[in-house]
Amino acid sequence: MSFYKFDYVRSRQLLKAVASLPCQHCGLDGYTQAAHSNQSVHGKGRGIKASDIFTAALCVTCHTAIDSGSKLTKDERLDIWHDAWVNTVRALVSGGDWPKNVPVPDVRICH
């Protein structure tokens, strides 16, 4: 049996840039958090957050709804997070705010 070693990226600069954006789901500004993916394909594990390149700018309300809300299906939570993540990456890259030392994920292939 072989195990894949996930290449984690940890960057306080990236997390700060993500949190500086308005919520990429509802548009609320000023209450945004860097919401890590909950998917194992992005490095999420028991007690381990996903790689920092897989964070979406979400307000507290949207972040909570995705992480622990019972009003959304699993597919709805995945879709909301994914769309917010794609928008987050694009906003930071187009604005020149993606940290130079952090690899930019290819948003076209991740879902």
JSON list of C-alpha atoms in Angstrom, two decimals:
[
{"chain": "A", "resi": 1, "resn": "MET", "atom": "CA", "xyz": [0.00, 0.00, 0.00]},
{"chain": "A", "resi": 2, "resn": "SER", "atom": "CA", "xyz": [1.37, 3.43, -0.89]},
{"chain": "A", "resi": 3, "resn": "PHE", "atom": "CA", "xyz": [0.46, 6.67, 0.76]},
{"chain": "A", "resi": 4, "resn": "TYR", "atom": "CA", "xyz": [0.35, 10.01, -0.97]},
{"chain": "A", "resi": 5, "resn": "LYS", "atom": "CA", "xyz": [2.21, 12.76, 0.88]},
{"chain": "A", "resi": 6, "resn": "PHE", "atom": "CA", "xyz": [0.18, 15.94, 0.53]},
{"chain": "A", "resi": 7, "resn": "ASP", "atom": "CA", "xyz": [2.18, 19.13, -0.07]},
{"chain": "A", "resi": 8, "resn": "TYR", "atom": "CA", "xyz": [0.68, 21.58, 2.40]},
{"chain": "A", "resi": 9, "resn": "VAL", "atom": "CA", "xyz": [1.09, 25.30, 1.94]},
{"chain": "A", "resi": 10, "resn": "ARG", "atom": "CA", "xyz": [0.95, 27.42, 5.08]},
{"chain": "A", "resi": 11, "resn": "SER", "atom": "CA", "xyz": [0.98, 31.19, 4.60]},
{"chain": "A", "resi": 12, "resn": "ARG", "atom": "CA", "xyz": [-0.17, 33.81, 7.08]},
{"chain": "A", "resi": 13, "resn": "GLN", "atom": "CA", "xyz": [0.18, 36.39, 4.32]},
{"chain": "A", "resi": 14, "resn": "LEU", "atom": "CA", "xyz": [-2.29, 34.47, 2.12]},
{"chain": "A", "resi": 15, "resn": "LEU", "atom": "CA", "xyz": [-4.78, 33.95, 4.97]},
{"chain": "A", "resi": 16, "resn": "LYS", "atom": "CA", "xyz": [-4.64, 37.67, 5.76]},
{"chain": "A", "resi": 17, "resn": "ALA", "atom": "CA", "xyz": [-5.23, 38.54, 2.09]},
{"chain": "A", "resi": 18, "resn": "VAL", "atom": "CA", "xyz": [-8.18, 36.13, 1.89]},
{"chain": "A", "resi": 19, "resn": "ALA", "atom": "CA", "xyz": [-9.76, 37.62, 5.02]},
{"chain": "A", "resi": 20, "resn": "SER", "atom": "CA", "xyz": [-9.36, 41.14, 3.60]},
{"chain": "A", "resi": 21, "resn": "LEU", "atom": "CA", "xyz": [-11.88, 40.42, 0.83]},
{"chain": "A", "resi": 22, "resn": "PRO", "atom": "CA", "xyz": [-15.65, 40.71, 1.17]},
{"chain": "A", "resi": 23, "resn": "CYS", "atom": "CA", "xyz": [-17.52, 37.42, 1.52]},
{"chain": "A", "resi": 24, "resn": "GLN", "atom": "CA", "xyz": [-17.34, 35.71, -1.85]},
{"chain": "A", "resi": 25, "resn": "HIS", "atom": "CA", "xyz": [-20.77, 34.13, -1.33]},
{"chain": "A", "resi": 26, "resn": "CYS", "atom": "CA", "xyz": [-23.04, 36.87, 0.02]},
{"chain": "A", "resi": 27, "resn": "GLY", "atom": "CA", "xyz": [-20.88, 39.99, -0.48]},
{"chain": "A", "resi": 28, "resn": "LEU", "atom": "CA", "xyz": [-20.80, 41.11, 3.17]},
{"chain": "A", "resi": 29, "resn": "ASP", "atom": "CA", "xyz": [-17.70, 43.18, 3.85]},
{"chain": "A", "resi": 30, "resn": "GLY", "atom": "CA", "xyz": [-15.78, 43.50, 7.10]},
{"chain": "A", "resi": 31, "resn": "TYR", "atom": "CA", "xyz": [-16.60, 40.14, 8.70]},
{"chain": "A", "resi": 32, "resn": "THR", "atom": "CA", "xyz": [-14.69, 37.80, 6.42]},
{"chain": "A", "resi": 33, "resn": "GLN", "atom": "CA", "xyz": [-12.70, 34.76, 7.48]},
{"chain": "A", "resi": 34, "resn": "ALA", "atom": "CA", "xyz": [-10.34, 32.48, 5.57]},
{"chain": "A", "resi": 35, "resn": "ALA", "atom": "CA", "xyz": [-12.51, 29.35, 5.35]},
{"chain": "A", "resi": 36, "resn": "HIS", "atom": "CA", "xyz": [-10.43, 26.24, 4.68]},
{"chain": "A", "resi": 37, "resn": "SER", "atom": "CA", "xyz": [-11.80, 23.45, 2.50]},
{"chain": "A", "resi": 38, "resn": "ASN", "atom": "CA", "xyz": [-13.31, 20.48, 4.33]},
{"chain": "A", "resi": 39, "resn": "GLN", "atom": "CA", "xyz": [-12.34, 18.08, 1.55]},
{"chain": "A", "resi": 40, "resn": "SER", "atom": "CA", "xyz": [-9.63, 15.47, 1.97]},
{"chain": "A", "resi": 41, "resn": "VAL", "atom": "CA", "xyz": [-8.53, 16.04, -1.64]},
{"chain": "A", "resi": 42, "resn": "HIS", "atom": "CA", "xyz": [-7.33, 19.48, -0.43]},
{"chain": "A", "resi": 43, "resn": "GLY", "atom": "CA", "xyz": [-5.39, 17.99, 2.50]},
{"chain": "A", "resi": 44, "resn": "LYS", "atom": "CA", "xyz": [-8.12, 18.09, 5.16]},
{"chain": "A", "resi": 45, "resn": "GLY", "atom": "CA", "xyz": [-7.68, 15.33, 7.71]},
{"chain": "A", "resi": 46, "resn": "ARG", "atom": "CA", "xyz": [-8.60, 14.54, 11.26]},
{"chain": "A", "resi": 47, "resn": "GLY", "atom": "CA", "xyz": [-7.27, 17.50, 13.22]},
{"chain": "A", "resi": 48, "resn": "ILE", "atom": "CA", "xyz": [-5.51, 18.92, 10.13]},
{"chain": "A", "resi": 49, "resn": "LYS", "atom": "CA", "xyz": [-6.74, 21.88, 8.14]},
{"chain": "A", "resi": 50, "resn": "ALA", "atom": "CA", "xyz": [-6.56, 21.79, 4.36]},
{"chain": "A", "resi": 51, "resn": "SER", "atom": "CA", "xyz": [-3.69, 23.55, 2.64]},
{"chain": "A", "resi": 52, "resn": "ASP", "atom": "CA", "xyz": [-3.95, 27.35, 2.86]},
{"chain": "A", "resi": 53, "resn": "ILE", "atom": "CA", "xyz": [-4.23, 27.63, -0.93]},
{"chain": "A", "resi": 54, "resn": "PHE", "atom": "CA", "xyz": [-7.67, 26.04, -0.48]},
{"chain": "A", "resi": 55, "resn": "THR", "atom": "CA", "xyz": [-9.28, 28.85, 1.53]},
{"chain": "A", "resi": 56, "resn": "ALA", "atom": "CA", "xyz": [-12.31, 30.88, 0.53]},
{"chain": "A", "resi": 57, "resn": "ALA", "atom": "CA", "xyz": [-13.22, 34.37, 1.72]},
{"chain": "A", "resi": 58, "resn": "LEU", "atom": "CA", "xyz": [-16.47, 33.80, 3.64]},
{"chain": "A", "resi": 59, "resn": "CYS", "atom": "CA", "xyz": [-18.27, 35.85, 6.29]},
{"chain": "A", "resi": 60, "resn": "VAL", "atom": "CA", "xyz": [-18.91, 34.26, 9.67]},
{"chain": "A", "resi": 61, "resn": "THR", "atom": "CA", "xyz": [-22.51, 33.39, 8.75]},
{"chain": "A", "resi": 62, "resn": "CYS", "atom": "CA", "xyz": [-21.66, 31.71, 5.43]},
{"chain": "A", "resi": 63, "resn": "HIS", "atom": "CA", "xyz": [-18.63, 29.95, 6.95]},
{"chain": "A", "resi": 64, "resn": "THR", "atom": "CA", "xyz": [-20.79, 28.53, 9.75]},
{"chain": "A", "resi": 65, "resn": "ALA", "atom": "CA", "xyz": [-23.52, 27.45, 7.31]},
{"chain": "A", "resi": 66, "resn": "ILE", "atom": "CA", "xyz": [-20.95, 25.51, 5.28]},
{"chain": "A", "resi": 67, "resn": "ASP", "atom": "CA", "xyz": [-19.09, 23.97, 8.22]},
{"chain": "A", "resi": 68, "resn": "SER", "atom": "CA", "xyz": [-21.94, 23.06, 10.53]},
{"chain": "A", "resi": 69, "resn": "GLY", "atom": "CA", "xyz": [-25.21, 24.18, 9.05]},
{"chain": "A", "resi": 70, "resn": "SER", "atom": "CA", "xyz": [-28.02, 21.67, 8.76]},
{"chain": "A", "resi": 71, "resn": "LYS", "atom": "CA", "xyz": [-30.02, 23.70, 6.24]},
{"chain": "A", "resi": 72, "resn": "LEU", "atom": "CA", "xyz": [-27.73, 22.83, 3.33]},
{"chain": "A", "resi": 73, "resn": "THR", "atom": "CA", "xyz": [-27.04, 19.48, 1.72]},
{"chain": "A", "resi": 74, "resn": "LYS", "atom": "CA", "xyz": [-23.48, 18.24, 1.43]},
{"chain": "A", "resi": 75, "resn": "ASP", "atom": "CA", "xyz": [-23.51, 19.04, -2.29]},
{"chain": "A", "resi": 76, "resn": "GLU", "atom": "CA", "xyz": [-24.81, 22.56, -1.64]},
{"chain": "A", "resi": 77, "resn": "ARG", "atom": "CA", "xyz": [-22.06, 23.15, 0.93]},
{"chain": "A", "resi": 78, "resn": "LEU", "atom": "CA", "xyz": [-19.40, 21.88, -1.50]},
{"chain": "A", "resi": 79, "resn": "ASP", "atom": "CA", "xyz": [-20.75, 24.03, -4.34]},
{"chain": "A", "resi": 80, "resn": "ILE", "atom": "CA", "xyz": [-20.96, 27.20, -2.23]},
{"chain": "A", "resi": 81, "resn": "TRP", "atom": "CA", "xyz": [-17.43, 26.73, -0.88]},
{"chain": "A", "resi": 82, "resn": "HIS", "atom": "CA", "xyz": [-16.03, 25.91, -4.34]},
{"chain": "A", "resi": 83, "resn": "ASP", "atom": "CA", "xyz": [-17.62, 28.94, -6.02]},
{"chain": "A", "resi": 84, "resn": "ALA", "atom": "CA", "xyz": [-16.41, 31.21, -3.20]},
{"chain": "A", "resi": 85, "resn": "TRP", "atom": "CA", "xyz": [-12.91, 29.70, -3.44]},
{"chain": "A", "resi": 86, "resn": "VAL", "atom": "CA", "xyz": [-12.70, 30.24, -7.20]},
{"chain": "A", "resi": 87, "resn": "ASN", "atom": "CA", "xyz": [-13.85, 33.84, -6.74]},
{"chain": "A", "resi": 88, "resn": "THR", "atom": "CA", "xyz": [-11.33, 34.31, -3.91]},
{"chain": "A", "resi": 89, "resn": "VAL", "atom": "CA", "xyz": [-8.38, 33.05, -5.97]},
{"chain": "A", "resi": 90, "resn": "ARG", "atom": "CA", "xyz": [-9.39, 35.14, -8.98]},
{"chain": "A", "resi": 91, "resn": "ALA", "atom": "CA", "xyz": [-9.90, 38.29, -6.88]},
{"chain": "A", "resi": 92, "resn": "LEU", "atom": "CA", "xyz": [-6.50, 37.98, -5.19]},
{"chain": "A", "resi": 93, "resn": "VAL", "atom": "CA", "xyz": [-4.63, 37.15, -8.41]},
{"chain": "A", "resi": 94, "resn": "SER", "atom": "CA", "xyz": [-6.29, 39.87, -10.49]},
{"chain": "A", "resi": 95, "resn": "GLY", "atom": "CA", "xyz": [-5.77, 42.42, -7.73]},
{"chain": "A", "resi": 96, "resn": "GLY", "atom": "CA", "xyz": [-2.09, 41.51, -7.37]},
{"chain": "A", "resi": 97, "resn": "ASP", "atom": "CA", "xyz": [-2.64, 40.42, -3.77]},
{"chain": "A", "resi": 98, "resn": "TRP", "atom": "CA", "xyz": [-1.76, 36.72, -4.09]},
{"chain": "A", "resi": 99, "resn": "PRO", "atom": "CA", "xyz": [1.57, 36.29, -2.25]},
{"chain": "A", "resi": 100, "resn": "LYS", "atom": "CA", "xyz": [4.47, 35.86, -4.69]},
{"chain": "A", "resi": 101, "resn": "ASN", "atom": "CA", "xyz": [5.96, 32.92, -2.75]},
{"chain": "A", "resi": 102, "resn": "VAL", "atom": "CA", "xyz": [2.71, 30.91, -2.74]},
{"chain": "A", "resi": 103, "resn": "PRO", "atom": "CA", "xyz": [1.75, 28.72, -5.71]},
{"chain": "A", "resi": 104, "resn": "VAL", "atom": "CA", "xyz": [-1.53, 29.70, -7.37]},
{"chain": "A", "resi": 105, "resn": "PRO", "atom": "CA", "xyz": [-3.88, 26.71, -7.66]},
{"chain": "A", "resi": 106, "resn": "ASP", "atom": "CA", "xyz": [-5.49, 25.92, -11.00]},
{"chain": "A", "resi": 107, "resn": "VAL", "atom": "CA", "xyz": [-9.15, 26.66, -10.28]},
{"chain": "A", "resi": 108, "resn": "ARG", "atom": "CA", "xyz": [-10.21, 25.02, -13.56]},
{"chain": "A", "resi": 109, "resn": "ILE", "atom": "CA", "xyz": [-9.39, 21.51, -12.37]},
{"chain": "A", "resi": 110, "resn": "CYS", "atom": "CA", "xyz": [-10.39, 21.51, -8.70]},
{"chain": "A", "resi": 111, "resn": "HIS", "atom": "CA", "xyz": [-13.91, 20.50, -7.73]}
]
